[in-house]
Structure formats: structure tokens, C-alpha cells
GROMACS .gro file of C-alpha atoms in nm:
model
  217
    1UNK     CA    1   0.428 -12.707   0.337
    2UNK     CA    2   0.184 -12.678   0.055
    3UNK     CA    3  -0.037 -12.460   0.260
    4UNK     CA    4   0.252 -12.235   0.344
    5UNK     CA    5   0.360 -12.208  -0.018
    6UNK     CA    6   0.008 -12.135  -0.125
    7UNK     CA    7  -0.011 -11.851   0.130
    8UNK     CA    8   0.318 -11.700   0.017
    9UNK     CA    9   0.212 -11.702  -0.345
   10UNK     CA   10  -0.125 -11.542  -0.280
   11UNK     CA   11  -0.170 -11.208  -0.463
   12UNK     CA   12  -0.244 -10.928  -0.228
   13UNK     CA   13  -0.534 -10.702  -0.322
   14UNK     CA   14  -0.418 -10.354  -0.434
   15UNK     CA   15  -0.457 -10.080  -0.177
   16UNK     CA   16  -0.689  -9.801  -0.302
   17UNK     CA   17  -0.556  -9.456  -0.210
   18UNK     CA   18  -0.804  -9.196  -0.105
   19UNK     CA   19  -0.819  -8.894  -0.344
   20UNK     CA   20  -0.735  -8.553  -0.187
   21UNK     CA   21  -1.039  -8.326  -0.161
   22UNK     CA   22  -0.950  -7.957  -0.213
   23UNK     CA   23  -1.030  -7.741   0.085
   24UNK     CA   24  -1.192  -7.410  -0.016
   25UNK     CA   25  -1.009  -7.096   0.087
   26UNK     CA   26  -1.175  -6.904   0.368
   27UNK     CA   27  -1.406  -6.633   0.242
   28UNK     CA   28  -1.346  -6.293   0.394
   29UNK     CA   29  -1.658  -6.124   0.530
   30UNK     CA   30  -1.785  -5.840   0.313
   31UNK     CA   31  -1.643  -5.503   0.395
   32UNK     CA   32  -1.887  -5.276   0.571
   33UNK     CA   33  -2.058  -5.035   0.332
   34UNK     CA   34  -1.964  -4.681   0.404
   35UNK     CA   35  -2.215  -4.423   0.293
   36UNK     CA   36  -2.072  -4.080   0.246
   37UNK     CA   37  -2.335  -3.814   0.294
   38UNK     CA   38  -2.286  -3.499   0.092
   39UNK     CA   39  -2.245  -3.204   0.322
   40UNK     CA   40  -2.528  -2.957   0.298
   41UNK     CA   41  -2.421  -2.629   0.138
   42UNK     CA   42  -2.392  -2.335   0.374
   43UNK     CA   43  -2.701  -2.116   0.397
   44UNK     CA   44  -2.729  -1.835   0.147
   45UNK     CA   45  -2.712  -1.492   0.309
   46UNK     CA   46  -2.716  -1.623   0.670
   47UNK     CA   47  -2.748  -1.271   0.815
   48UNK     CA   48  -3.041  -1.181   0.590
   49UNK     CA   49  -2.882  -0.871   0.444
   50UNK     CA   50  -3.070  -0.905   0.115
   51UNK     CA   51  -3.445  -0.869   0.083
   52UNK     CA   52  -3.579  -1.227   0.036
   53UNK     CA   53  -3.786  -1.139  -0.270
   54UNK     CA   54  -3.481  -0.988  -0.440
   55UNK     CA   55  -3.272  -1.296  -0.364
   56UNK     CA   56  -3.543  -1.527  -0.497
   57UNK     CA   57  -3.585  -1.330  -0.819
   58UNK     CA   58  -3.210  -1.328  -0.874
   59UNK     CA   59  -3.184  -1.705  -0.830
   60UNK     CA   60  -3.461  -1.749  -1.086
   61UNK     CA   61  -3.278  -1.518  -1.326
   62UNK     CA   62  -2.968  -1.739  -1.302
   63UNK     CA   63  -3.170  -2.025  -1.448
   64UNK     CA   64  -3.367  -1.823  -1.702
   65UNK     CA   65  -3.054  -1.662  -1.849
   66UNK     CA   66  -2.813  -1.952  -1.797
   67UNK     CA   67  -2.676  -1.930  -2.152
   68UNK     CA   68  -2.564  -1.572  -2.097
   69UNK     CA   69  -2.453  -1.623  -1.737
   70UNK     CA   70  -2.212  -1.920  -1.734
   71UNK     CA   71  -2.033  -1.826  -1.411
   72UNK     CA   72  -2.217  -1.927  -1.093
   73UNK     CA   73  -1.961  -1.854  -0.822
   74UNK     CA   74  -2.081  -1.501  -0.750
   75UNK     CA   75  -2.372  -1.278  -0.839
   76UNK     CA   76  -2.451  -0.911  -0.782
   77UNK     CA   77  -2.779  -0.760  -0.666
   78UNK     CA   78  -2.909  -0.403  -0.642
   79UNK     CA   79  -3.206  -0.312  -0.424
   80UNK     CA   80  -3.355   0.011  -0.554
   81UNK     CA   81  -3.617   0.009  -0.280
   82UNK     CA   82  -3.350   0.129  -0.039
   83UNK     CA   83  -3.229   0.484   0.024
   84UNK     CA   84  -2.921   0.581  -0.176
   85UNK     CA   85  -2.722   0.640   0.142
   86UNK     CA   86  -2.767   0.277   0.245
   87UNK     CA   87  -2.566  -0.021   0.132
   88UNK     CA   88  -2.780  -0.168  -0.144
   89UNK     CA   89  -2.532  -0.318  -0.393
   90UNK     CA   90  -2.457  -0.677  -0.290
   91UNK     CA   91  -2.196  -0.930  -0.388
   92UNK     CA   92  -2.332  -1.278  -0.308
   93UNK     CA   93  -2.083  -1.564  -0.286
   94UNK     CA   94  -2.283  -1.864  -0.406
   95UNK     CA   95  -2.034  -2.111  -0.257
   96UNK     CA   96  -1.995  -1.975   0.095
   97UNK     CA   97  -2.331  -1.798   0.111
   98UNK     CA   98  -2.168  -1.479   0.240
   99UNK     CA   99  -2.279  -1.134   0.129
  100UNK     CA  100  -2.070  -0.819   0.094
  101UNK     CA  101  -2.252  -0.486   0.063
  102UNK     CA  102  -2.160  -0.159  -0.109
  103UNK     CA  103  -2.334   0.166  -0.198
  104UNK     CA  104  -2.446   0.262  -0.546
  105UNK     CA  105  -2.624   0.551  -0.713
  106UNK     CA  106  -2.936   0.564  -0.925
  107UNK     CA  107  -3.018   0.779  -1.226
  108UNK     CA  108  -3.124   1.143  -1.191
  109UNK     CA  109  -3.427   1.073  -1.410
  110UNK     CA  110  -3.541   0.810  -1.159
  111UNK     CA  111  -3.527   1.065  -0.876
  112UNK     CA  112  -3.588   1.413  -1.022
  113UNK     CA  113  -3.650   1.568  -0.680
  114UNK     CA  114  -3.328   1.417  -0.544
  115UNK     CA  115  -3.502   1.257  -0.249
  116UNK     CA  116  -3.253   0.973  -0.230
  117UNK     CA  117  -3.509   0.719  -0.354
  118UNK     CA  118  -3.546   0.592  -0.711
  119UNK     CA  119  -3.913   0.613  -0.808
  120UNK     CA  120  -3.933   0.546  -1.181
  121UNK     CA  121  -3.729   0.336  -1.421
  122UNK     CA  122  -3.680   0.331  -1.794
  123UNK     CA  123  -3.489   0.164  -2.076
  124UNK     CA  124  -3.520   0.469  -2.302
  125UNK     CA  125  -3.206   0.649  -2.422
  126UNK     CA  126  -3.153   0.999  -2.279
  127UNK     CA  127  -3.404   0.932  -2.001
  128UNK     CA  128  -3.119   0.933  -1.745
  129UNK     CA  129  -3.319   0.675  -1.550
  130UNK     CA  130  -3.196   0.352  -1.394
  131UNK     CA  131  -3.310   0.025  -1.547
  132UNK     CA  132  -3.414  -0.288  -1.361
  133UNK     CA  133  -3.385  -0.656  -1.449
  134UNK     CA  134  -3.108  -0.904  -1.523
  135UNK     CA  135  -2.773  -0.800  -1.668
  136UNK     CA  136  -2.469  -1.004  -1.765
  137UNK     CA  137  -2.132  -0.856  -1.676
  138UNK     CA  138  -1.928  -0.804  -1.991
  139UNK     CA  139  -1.581  -0.752  -1.852
  140UNK     CA  140  -1.360  -0.461  -1.759
  141UNK     CA  141  -1.378  -0.151  -1.975
  142UNK     CA  142  -1.225   0.193  -1.998
  143UNK     CA  143  -1.397   0.514  -2.105
  144UNK     CA  144  -1.265   0.858  -2.189
  145UNK     CA  145  -1.505   1.023  -1.944
  146UNK     CA  146  -1.554   0.772  -1.662
  147UNK     CA  147  -1.222   0.590  -1.681
  148UNK     CA  148  -1.214   0.228  -1.555
  149UNK     CA  149  -1.551   0.055  -1.547
  150UNK     CA  150  -1.741  -0.271  -1.579
  151UNK     CA  151  -1.946  -0.321  -1.895
  152UNK     CA  152  -2.298  -0.461  -1.878
  153UNK     CA  153  -2.534  -0.629  -2.123
  154UNK     CA  154  -2.906  -0.604  -2.047
  155UNK     CA  155  -3.087  -0.936  -2.087
  156UNK     CA  156  -3.452  -0.828  -2.057
  157UNK     CA  157  -3.692  -0.589  -2.228
  158UNK     CA  158  -3.653  -0.355  -1.931
  159UNK     CA  159  -3.278  -0.307  -1.983
  160UNK     CA  160  -3.172  -0.443  -2.323
  161UNK     CA  161  -3.058  -0.096  -2.434
  162UNK     CA  162  -2.784  -0.092  -2.170
  163UNK     CA  163  -2.498  -0.092  -2.422
  164UNK     CA  164  -2.655   0.179  -2.636
  165UNK     CA  165  -2.718   0.388  -2.324
  166UNK     CA  166  -2.367   0.321  -2.190
  167UNK     CA  167  -2.504   0.186  -1.862
  168UNK     CA  168  -2.193   0.071  -1.678
  169UNK     CA  169  -2.044   0.041  -1.329
  170UNK     CA  170  -1.790   0.315  -1.263
  171UNK     CA  171  -1.644   0.516  -0.981
  172UNK     CA  172  -1.777   0.864  -0.906
  173UNK     CA  173  -1.702   1.144  -0.660
  174UNK     CA  174  -2.073   1.170  -0.580
  175UNK     CA  175  -2.067   0.806  -0.462
  176UNK     CA  176  -1.771   0.851  -0.227
  177UNK     CA  177  -1.807   0.842   0.154
  178UNK     CA  178  -1.715   1.209   0.198
  179UNK     CA  179  -1.999   1.311  -0.036
  180UNK     CA  180  -2.241   1.099   0.167
  181UNK     CA  181  -2.115   1.251   0.493
  182UNK     CA  182  -2.163   1.601   0.357
  183UNK     CA  183  -2.492   1.560   0.171
  184UNK     CA  184  -2.661   1.280   0.367
  185UNK     CA  185  -2.721   1.084   0.044
  186UNK     CA  186  -2.536   0.993  -0.271
  187UNK     CA  187  -2.547   1.197  -0.588
  188UNK     CA  188  -2.726   1.082  -0.902
  189UNK     CA  189  -2.586   0.927  -1.219
  190UNK     CA  190  -2.715   0.929  -1.576
  191UNK     CA  191  -2.847   0.577  -1.517
  192UNK     CA  192  -2.519   0.402  -1.434
  193UNK     CA  193  -2.448   0.199  -1.121
  194UNK     CA  194  -2.190   0.445  -0.988
  195UNK     CA  195  -1.991   0.331  -0.685
  196UNK     CA  196  -1.722   0.475  -0.460
  197UNK     CA  197  -1.378   0.505  -0.617
  198UNK     CA  198  -1.235   0.285  -0.344
  199UNK     CA  199  -1.486   0.005  -0.416
  200UNK     CA  200  -1.445  -0.002  -0.793
  201UNK     CA  201  -1.109  -0.186  -0.830
  202UNK     CA  202  -1.221  -0.495  -0.638
  203UNK     CA  203  -1.559  -0.501  -0.811
  204UNK     CA  204  -1.399  -0.454  -1.152
  205UNK     CA  205  -1.170  -0.751  -1.095
  206UNK     CA  206  -1.427  -0.981  -0.937
  207UNK     CA  207  -1.728  -0.912  -1.157
  208UNK     CA  208  -1.541  -1.009  -1.471
  209UNK     CA  209  -1.742  -1.144  -1.763
  210UNK     CA  210  -2.045  -1.372  -1.752
  211UNK     CA  211  -2.187  -1.312  -1.404
  212UNK     CA  212  -2.532  -1.194  -1.306
  213UNK     CA  213  -2.618  -0.846  -1.193
  214UNK     CA  214  -2.984  -0.820  -1.099
  215UNK     CA  215  -3.153  -0.493  -1.009
  216UNK     CA  216  -3.501  -0.467  -0.865
  217UNK     CA  217  -3.721  -0.196  -0.720
   0.00000   0.00000   0.00000
């Protein structure tokens, strides 16, 4: 009896509960790194319509005169090495690389024998010669004699008298296709970049203000 009572009165040892250990959340594997390669720009002048030296010099002029030529979507080139009856006035799209060609005249003082080739160039007033080098387009203009035109500012010593000499881009009968068909070459300007009447409206709108025109012989 005593033994039984002693057993009943015995104090049971407290049961120690195990502490819960937090289970870390599963870690997702890192997402694969996707590298986006920038697409290469389309080639400039893929059909090689422009003489490579002229294109190279024009691209250099974009950098040299960047303060005066803020617009880099299009540029305009003139190759005075070519015959006046050929397409030698180029619009170069610097985004797509495509080139559109037109015809343009040179000054009568640059071709006194009217051979169709410009031989000499000058920046002198009343010389009636064409000038070479980099120009900045200065927007659409209107003159009492030539009508609608595109104004130009010469950026180099070879053409910085362009405003004083009124060197502009304008339409002229002697630059029209029927003149070329009859004469076999274009007529001569007083130094302006005369173009066909049908070409002028699009050029006047697209050349605007602050784009490069670069002429080279």
C-alpha cells in the first residue's frame, strides 16, 4: 500500500516540447540573362551611287560643322566631277542608307566654254562660279527673280560668301528635262544650284534648315 501511494504521488518530469525550425522558402533559379544585340544600321549608299571620296568627305563635314548642322537625318551632296547632264545632286537618307539622285547646274563662270563640266570654282562675288565645300541649309526662301528657293549658308573659306552672292537652290528652265533633251546638257547658272522645276518642291520641303549640303569637285 505504501509503495502504491508513493508511486501515485510521484511527480512526473515535465515533457520538453521540440521548438519548430522555420523551413526556408524555395529559391527560384535565376532568370536566364537575355542579351539584346543592337541591330547593325543598314549600309550607307548600298548601290554605290555616290563617289566614295565624296561620301567620306561629307561624313567628316557633319562632325566638323556639327554646331551649324544639328539635323542628321538627311544630307545633300553635289559631285561637280560629273557631267551636268548626269544626276549629280544626291539626297542621302542617313537612317535607311538610301540615296535619291537629281540633276543640278553649275555656274557659267566655272564652265565658260559650256562644255558641261565645271572646271574652276570661286567664292568671289560677280565671278558667276560655283563654290565647293560645306553649306548649311537655311530654310525655304522666296525671291523676286527666282521665286521659291532654299537658302544656304557657306561654312568654309571656299563658300562663306554664299549669302552675299545669293547662292541658293532654285528651279530653272535650263535645268528641266526638256532642255536637257534638246541641248544634251543643262544650262548654266550664276553660281546657284539650279534644279528642275519639278524637283524643287520636294527638295525645298525636305532640306529645311540645319542640314548639310556638301559640294566637291
